[in-house]
Amino acid sequence: MKAAYKGYSFKINENVNRAKVHFRNRYGIKLVGDLYMPKYAEGKIAAIAVCGPFGAVKEQSSGLYADEMSSRGFAALAFDPSFIGESGGDVRNVASPDINTEDFSAAVDFLSNLDPIDPDKIGTIGICGFGGMALNAAGMDTRIKATVTSTMYDMTRVNARGYFDEADNANARYEMKKALNAQRTADFKKGTFARAGGVVDPVPDDAPFFIKDYYDYYKTERGYTERSLNSNDGWNRTSALSFINMPILQYSSEINSAVLMIHGEKAHSCYFSRDAFAGLTGDNKELLLIPGAVHTDLYDRKEVIPFDRIESFFDKYLI
């Protein structure tokens, strides 16, 4: 299978220019992104850094969001996080709650120093697992004036407690850590890092709906791309270790900047946004639930993703 549009899962808007860019994060890892610029912009414009979903690359959902927002007058940077896609990092397909939060701030570093962009008008969009990272970054980086999370996962919570918190006990965590650390020993001995595998293929008939939902995006022409982890061989198996031990969103109640959290009402993951929103404070926070929508509807279904609402949110708060 090949991506539908020469490495991308979507067609670029005719009013947008796309260019490859490179920048480094605070740990010295080179990040690679696609910068989407409106063709007819004048003067200094607002910018948005976009990343996610967890296990996807910039040629998928984040690029689609960036392309759409650029067609509406924003500069938009869709980037691959550290260790993923075209971005650097010697060990491939590994994740970190710290480094991936830092990646958003590195994107802000880059955008803040581009001539066409107003450094005081920078926001972020985080999709799926990178929704949690974007919200975490908003709690750290005061330069981020507004944050949108879409179909958000808290990856530290799901790794430490299981789906729907069904494995939220010390014994379950111990057994999981025991298995992951045994994998570390095996990886060191072999000199390679075992992969967990991407989205299940073929999908068993009795699989939960959300597994079928992921398959429908990552394993079909709708969302498949060659670099995508979830479309191919998946994450490094031991990636979960740091997520189990280092929870994000510990200071989310102290986020002063504006936040719009968007989730499908029927998504299996909706509880992540509901619970994270309950921890926010201030009258510049909003939870928007999309009736009837499931998790991956907000990856690429333009008739479902509330882009008009996202645009008005950034117009209001990137001032």
Short mmCIF file of C-alpha atoms in Angstrom, two decimals:
data_model
loop_
_atom_site.label_atom_id
_atom_site.label_comp_id
_atom_site.label_asym_id
_atom_site.label_seq_id
_atom_site.Cartn_x
_atom_site.Cartn_y
_atom_site.Cartn_z
CA MET A 1 0.00 0.00 0.00
CA LYS A 2 1.11 3.58 -0.69
CA ALA A 3 0.00 6.92 0.69
CA ALA A 4 -2.74 8.50 -1.37
CA TYR A 5 -0.91 11.76 -2.20
CA LYS A 6 2.82 11.11 -2.75
CA GLY A 7 3.66 10.31 0.87
CA TYR A 8 0.72 12.24 2.38
CA SER A 9 -2.74 11.04 3.34
CA PHE A 10 -4.41 14.27 2.20
CA LYS A 11 -4.32 16.72 -0.70
CA ILE A 12 -2.77 20.14 -0.05
CA ASN A 13 -5.00 23.20 -0.41
CA GLU A 14 -4.37 25.22 -3.57
CA ASN A 15 -4.03 28.43 -1.50
CA VAL A 16 -1.25 27.05 0.70
CA ASN A 17 2.50 26.62 0.26
CA ARG A 18 4.32 23.78 2.03
CA ALA A 19 8.05 23.72 2.78
CA LYS A 20 10.31 21.32 4.68
CA VAL A 21 11.95 22.88 7.76
CA HIS A 22 14.44 21.76 10.42
CA PHE A 23 15.02 22.90 14.00
CA ARG A 24 16.45 21.50 17.24
CA ASN A 25 14.90 20.95 20.63
CA ARG A 26 16.54 21.70 23.98
CA TYR A 27 18.11 18.24 24.00
CA GLY A 28 19.83 18.81 20.67
CA ILE A 29 17.54 16.48 18.70
CA LYS A 30 16.88 17.70 15.17
CA LEU A 31 13.16 17.92 14.43
CA VAL A 32 11.72 17.97 10.93
CA GLY A 33 8.45 19.61 10.01
CA ASP A 34 6.34 20.89 7.16
CA LEU A 35 5.65 24.61 7.34
CA TYR A 36 2.31 25.54 5.77
CA MET A 37 1.99 29.20 4.75
CA PRO A 38 -1.02 30.96 3.23
CA LYS A 39 -0.10 32.17 -0.26
CA TYR A 40 -1.73 35.56 0.12
CA ALA A 41 -0.83 36.54 3.71
CA GLU A 42 0.27 40.11 4.40
CA GLY A 43 2.25 41.45 7.35
CA LYS A 44 2.96 39.53 10.53
CA ILE A 45 0.63 36.57 11.03
CA ALA A 46 -0.27 34.19 13.85
CA ALA A 47 1.21 30.70 13.90
CA ILE A 48 0.20 27.28 15.18
CA ALA A 49 2.42 24.28 15.97
CA VAL A 50 0.66 20.96 15.31
CA CYS A 51 1.57 17.39 16.30
CA GLY A 52 -0.10 14.00 16.63
CA PRO A 53 -1.74 11.54 16.74
CA PHE A 54 0.38 9.21 18.88
CA GLY A 55 2.05 6.86 16.42
CA ALA A 56 1.35 9.05 13.39
CA VAL A 57 3.59 11.37 11.36
CA LYS A 58 3.30 14.86 9.91
CA GLU A 59 2.10 13.46 6.59
CA GLN A 60 -1.12 12.35 8.27
CA SER A 61 -3.56 14.11 10.60
CA SER A 62 -1.29 16.89 11.87
CA GLY A 63 -0.49 17.90 8.31
CA LEU A 64 -4.18 17.94 7.43
CA TYR A 65 -4.89 20.25 10.39
CA ALA A 66 -1.94 22.49 9.49
CA ASP A 67 -3.02 22.68 5.86
CA GLU A 68 -6.57 23.62 6.82
CA MET A 69 -5.50 26.27 9.33
CA SER A 70 -3.06 27.75 6.83
CA SER A 71 -5.85 28.00 4.26
CA ARG A 72 -7.59 30.17 6.88
CA GLY A 73 -4.68 32.60 7.19
CA PHE A 74 -2.42 31.08 9.84
CA ALA A 75 1.15 29.88 9.52
CA ALA A 76 1.05 26.25 10.66
CA LEU A 77 3.91 23.89 11.44
CA ALA A 78 3.18 20.15 11.40
CA PHE A 79 6.20 18.38 12.85
CA ASP A 80 7.44 14.89 13.58
CA PRO A 81 8.25 14.50 17.28
CA SER A 82 11.65 13.26 18.44
CA PHE A 83 12.57 9.74 17.30
CA ILE A 84 9.65 9.61 14.85
CA GLY A 85 9.34 9.98 11.08
CA GLU A 86 11.99 12.28 9.64
CA SER A 87 13.00 13.74 13.01
CA GLY A 88 16.24 12.75 14.71
CA GLY A 89 17.13 10.54 17.65
CA ASP A 90 19.28 7.43 17.31
CA VAL A 91 16.73 5.03 18.79
CA ARG A 92 13.71 4.97 16.55
CA ASN A 93 10.02 4.83 17.42
CA VAL A 94 10.39 5.63 21.11
CA ALA A 95 8.42 8.21 23.11
CA SER A 96 8.97 10.31 26.23
CA PRO A 97 6.54 12.45 28.23
CA ASP A 98 9.34 14.96 28.86
CA ILE A 99 11.01 15.11 25.45
CA ASN A 100 7.73 15.11 23.54
CA THR A 101 6.45 17.99 25.68
CA GLU A 102 9.71 19.81 24.95
CA ASP A 103 9.16 19.23 21.22
CA PHE A 104 6.21 21.64 21.30
CA SER A 105 8.35 24.32 22.93
CA ALA A 106 11.07 23.73 20.34
CA ALA A 107 8.45 24.35 17.65
CA VAL A 108 7.59 27.63 19.40
CA ASP A 109 11.32 28.53 19.42
CA PHE A 110 11.39 28.03 15.66
CA LEU A 111 8.17 29.85 14.87
CA SER A 112 9.08 32.79 17.13
CA ASN A 113 12.11 33.53 14.98
CA LEU A 114 10.52 33.47 11.52
CA ASP A 115 10.13 36.90 9.92
CA PRO A 116 6.51 36.49 8.69
CA ILE A 117 5.29 35.41 12.14
CA ASP A 118 4.28 37.51 15.12
CA PRO A 119 6.09 35.86 18.09
CA ASP A 120 3.35 37.03 20.44
CA LYS A 121 0.67 35.14 18.48
CA ILE A 122 1.62 31.47 18.69
CA GLY A 123 -0.67 28.60 19.61
CA THR A 124 -0.64 24.80 19.44
CA ILE A 125 -2.85 21.95 18.32
CA GLY A 126 -2.24 18.51 19.80
CA ILE A 127 -4.08 15.48 18.42
CA CYS A 128 -4.68 12.22 20.30
CA GLY A 129 -1.65 11.43 22.52
CA PHE A 130 0.00 14.69 21.52
CA GLY A 131 -3.09 16.49 22.78
CA GLY A 132 -1.89 15.54 26.24
CA MET A 133 1.63 16.72 25.40
CA ALA A 134 0.30 20.03 24.04
CA LEU A 135 -1.70 20.60 27.21
CA ASN A 136 1.36 19.70 29.28
CA ALA A 137 3.43 22.18 27.27
CA ALA A 138 0.84 24.90 27.93
CA GLY A 139 1.51 24.42 31.62
CA MET A 140 5.23 25.01 31.09
CA ASP A 141 5.62 27.43 28.18
CA THR A 142 4.13 30.88 28.76
CA ARG A 143 4.79 31.84 25.13
CA ILE A 144 1.93 29.53 24.06
CA LYS A 145 -1.08 31.83 24.03
CA ALA A 146 -3.75 29.27 23.12
CA THR A 147 -3.99 25.48 22.93
CA VAL A 148 -6.40 23.20 21.12
CA THR A 149 -6.53 19.50 21.97
CA SER A 150 -8.39 17.18 19.63
CA THR A 151 -9.51 13.65 20.58
CA MET A 152 -6.95 13.78 23.42
CA TYR A 153 -5.23 10.86 25.12
CA ASP A 154 -3.31 11.16 28.39
CA MET A 155 -0.62 8.65 27.46
CA THR A 156 0.79 8.51 30.98
CA ARG A 157 -2.61 7.56 32.38
CA VAL A 158 -3.43 4.89 29.83
CA ASN A 159 0.02 3.30 30.16
CA ALA A 160 0.00 3.29 33.96
CA ARG A 161 -3.65 2.35 34.51
CA GLY A 162 -4.81 0.63 31.32
CA TYR A 163 -7.84 1.58 29.25
CA PHE A 164 -10.67 2.94 31.36
CA ASP A 165 -8.35 2.58 34.41
CA GLU A 166 -9.07 -1.16 34.52
CA ALA A 167 -5.48 -2.02 35.54
CA ASP A 168 -5.05 0.76 38.08
CA ASN A 169 -3.36 -1.21 40.85
CA ALA A 170 0.17 -1.80 42.07
CA ASN A 171 0.28 -5.49 41.16
CA ALA A 172 -0.73 -4.87 37.55
CA ARG A 173 1.85 -2.12 37.21
CA TYR A 174 4.54 -4.32 38.76
CA GLU A 175 3.88 -7.16 36.34
CA MET A 176 3.91 -4.75 33.40
CA LYS A 177 7.19 -3.17 34.52
CA LYS A 178 8.67 -6.62 35.10
CA ALA A 179 7.87 -7.63 31.52
CA LEU A 180 9.14 -4.36 30.06
CA ASN A 181 12.41 -4.54 31.96
CA ALA A 182 12.91 -8.13 30.81
CA GLN A 183 12.49 -6.77 27.29
CA ARG A 184 15.22 -4.19 28.01
CA THR A 185 17.60 -7.00 28.92
CA ALA A 186 16.73 -8.89 25.74
CA ASP A 187 17.12 -5.75 23.61
CA PHE A 188 20.56 -5.03 25.06
CA LYS A 189 21.69 -8.60 24.42
CA LYS A 190 20.51 -8.52 20.80
CA GLY A 191 21.68 -4.97 20.15
CA THR A 192 18.32 -4.04 18.66
CA PHE A 193 15.02 -2.71 19.96
CA ALA A 194 11.98 -4.92 19.55
CA ARG A 195 8.89 -3.26 18.09
CA ALA A 196 5.40 -3.71 19.42
CA GLY A 197 3.79 -3.88 15.99
CA GLY A 198 1.40 -1.31 14.55
CA VAL A 199 -2.38 -1.45 14.48
CA VAL A 200 -3.62 -5.06 14.55
CA ASP A 201 -3.96 -6.49 11.05
CA PRO A 202 -6.12 -8.38 10.37
CA VAL A 203 -8.59 -7.24 13.01
CA PRO A 204 -10.32 -10.10 14.88
CA ASP A 205 -14.10 -10.11 14.57
CA ASP A 206 -14.46 -9.76 18.34
CA ALA A 207 -12.03 -6.83 18.65
CA PRO A 208 -13.31 -3.73 20.49
CA PHE A 209 -14.73 -1.05 18.24
CA PHE A 210 -11.85 1.36 18.87
CA ILE A 211 -9.37 -1.19 17.42
CA LYS A 212 -11.50 -1.36 14.27
CA ASP A 213 -11.65 2.43 14.30
CA TYR A 214 -7.85 2.67 14.30
CA TYR A 215 -7.59 0.06 11.54
CA ASP A 216 -9.98 2.06 9.38
CA TYR A 217 -7.62 5.04 9.55
CA TYR A 218 -4.10 3.65 9.71
CA LYS A 219 -4.41 0.50 7.60
CA THR A 220 -6.47 1.81 4.69
CA GLU A 221 -5.88 4.40 1.99
CA ARG A 222 -7.77 6.88 4.16
CA GLY A 223 -4.80 7.42 6.49
CA TYR A 224 -1.94 5.11 5.54
CA THR A 225 1.52 6.61 5.01
CA GLU A 226 4.88 4.92 4.64
CA ARG A 227 6.53 6.49 7.71
CA SER A 228 3.62 6.04 10.12
CA LEU A 229 4.36 3.83 13.13
CA ASN A 230 0.77 2.72 13.57
CA SER A 231 0.47 1.91 9.87
CA ASN A 232 3.57 -0.29 9.99
CA ASP A 233 5.73 -1.90 12.72
CA GLY A 234 4.79 0.27 15.68
CA TRP A 235 6.52 1.61 18.77
CA ASN A 236 9.63 0.39 20.54
CA ARG A 237 8.14 -2.10 23.07
CA THR A 238 9.76 -0.45 26.08
CA SER A 239 8.38 3.05 25.33
CA ALA A 240 5.75 2.65 28.03
CA LEU A 241 8.27 2.65 30.90
CA SER A 242 8.73 6.41 31.28
CA PHE A 243 5.00 7.02 30.79
CA ILE A 244 4.19 4.68 33.68
CA ASN A 245 6.59 6.49 35.99
CA MET A 246 6.25 10.16 34.98
CA PRO A 247 2.65 11.43 34.73
CA ILE A 248 1.91 14.61 32.80
CA LEU A 249 -0.70 17.31 33.58
CA GLN A 250 0.37 17.64 37.22
CA TYR A 251 0.10 21.44 37.09
CA SER A 252 -2.65 21.80 34.49
CA SER A 253 -4.77 23.77 36.97
CA GLU A 254 -2.16 26.54 36.72
CA ILE A 255 -2.49 27.02 32.95
CA ASN A 256 -3.37 30.69 32.47
CA SER A 257 -3.61 30.66 28.68
CA ALA A 258 -6.71 29.70 26.70
CA VAL A 259 -7.57 26.04 26.08
CA LEU A 260 -10.17 24.47 23.78
CA MET A 261 -10.58 20.72 24.23
CA ILE A 262 -12.48 18.93 21.45
CA HIS A 263 -13.62 15.33 21.58
CA GLY A 264 -16.09 13.02 19.91
CA GLU A 265 -18.98 12.28 22.24
CA LYS A 266 -18.95 8.61 21.19
CA ALA A 267 -15.15 8.20 21.30
CA HIS A 268 -13.80 5.51 23.62
CA SER A 269 -11.21 8.07 24.71
CA CYS A 270 -13.62 10.86 25.65
CA TYR A 271 -13.00 10.35 29.36
CA PHE A 272 -9.45 11.68 28.95
CA SER A 273 -10.72 15.08 27.83
CA ARG A 274 -13.58 15.19 30.31
CA ASP A 275 -11.26 14.48 33.23
CA ALA A 276 -8.45 16.75 32.05
CA PHE A 277 -10.91 19.59 31.49
CA ALA A 278 -12.22 19.18 35.03
CA GLY A 279 -8.72 20.00 36.26
CA LEU A 280 -8.48 23.29 34.36
CA THR A 281 -9.36 26.67 35.82
CA GLY A 282 -10.34 30.04 34.39
CA ASP A 283 -13.05 31.38 32.11
CA ASN A 284 -10.89 30.93 28.99
CA LYS A 285 -11.24 27.13 28.99
CA GLU A 286 -13.84 25.17 26.98
CA LEU A 287 -14.74 21.53 26.39
CA LEU A 288 -16.48 20.97 23.05
CA LEU A 289 -18.07 17.54 22.52
CA ILE A 290 -19.02 16.57 18.97
CA PRO A 291 -22.30 14.60 18.91
CA GLY A 292 -22.00 11.14 17.38
CA ALA A 293 -18.28 11.40 16.63
CA VAL A 294 -15.81 8.59 17.41
CA HIS A 295 -12.09 8.86 18.07
CA THR A 296 -10.63 8.89 14.54
CA ASP A 297 -13.41 11.09 13.13
CA LEU A 298 -11.34 13.99 14.47
CA TYR A 299 -8.21 12.77 12.68
CA ASP A 300 -9.36 13.66 9.19
CA ARG A 301 -13.13 13.98 8.74
CA LYS A 302 -13.35 17.63 7.70
CA GLU A 303 -17.12 17.54 7.88
CA VAL A 304 -16.80 16.55 11.57
CA ILE A 305 -13.75 18.48 12.79
CA PRO A 306 -15.05 21.92 13.93
CA PHE A 307 -12.50 24.01 12.02
CA ASP A 308 -14.71 27.11 12.12
CA ARG A 309 -14.74 26.91 15.90
CA ILE A 310 -10.97 26.30 16.04
CA GLU A 311 -10.40 29.32 13.80
CA SER A 312 -12.58 31.61 15.92
CA PHE A 313 -10.85 30.36 19.09
CA PHE A 314 -7.42 31.27 17.76
CA ASP A 315 -8.71 34.58 16.35
CA LYS A 316 -9.93 35.46 19.83
CA TYR A 317 -6.94 34.42 21.88
CA LEU A 318 -3.93 34.92 19.60
CA ILE A 319 -4.05 38.68 20.13
#
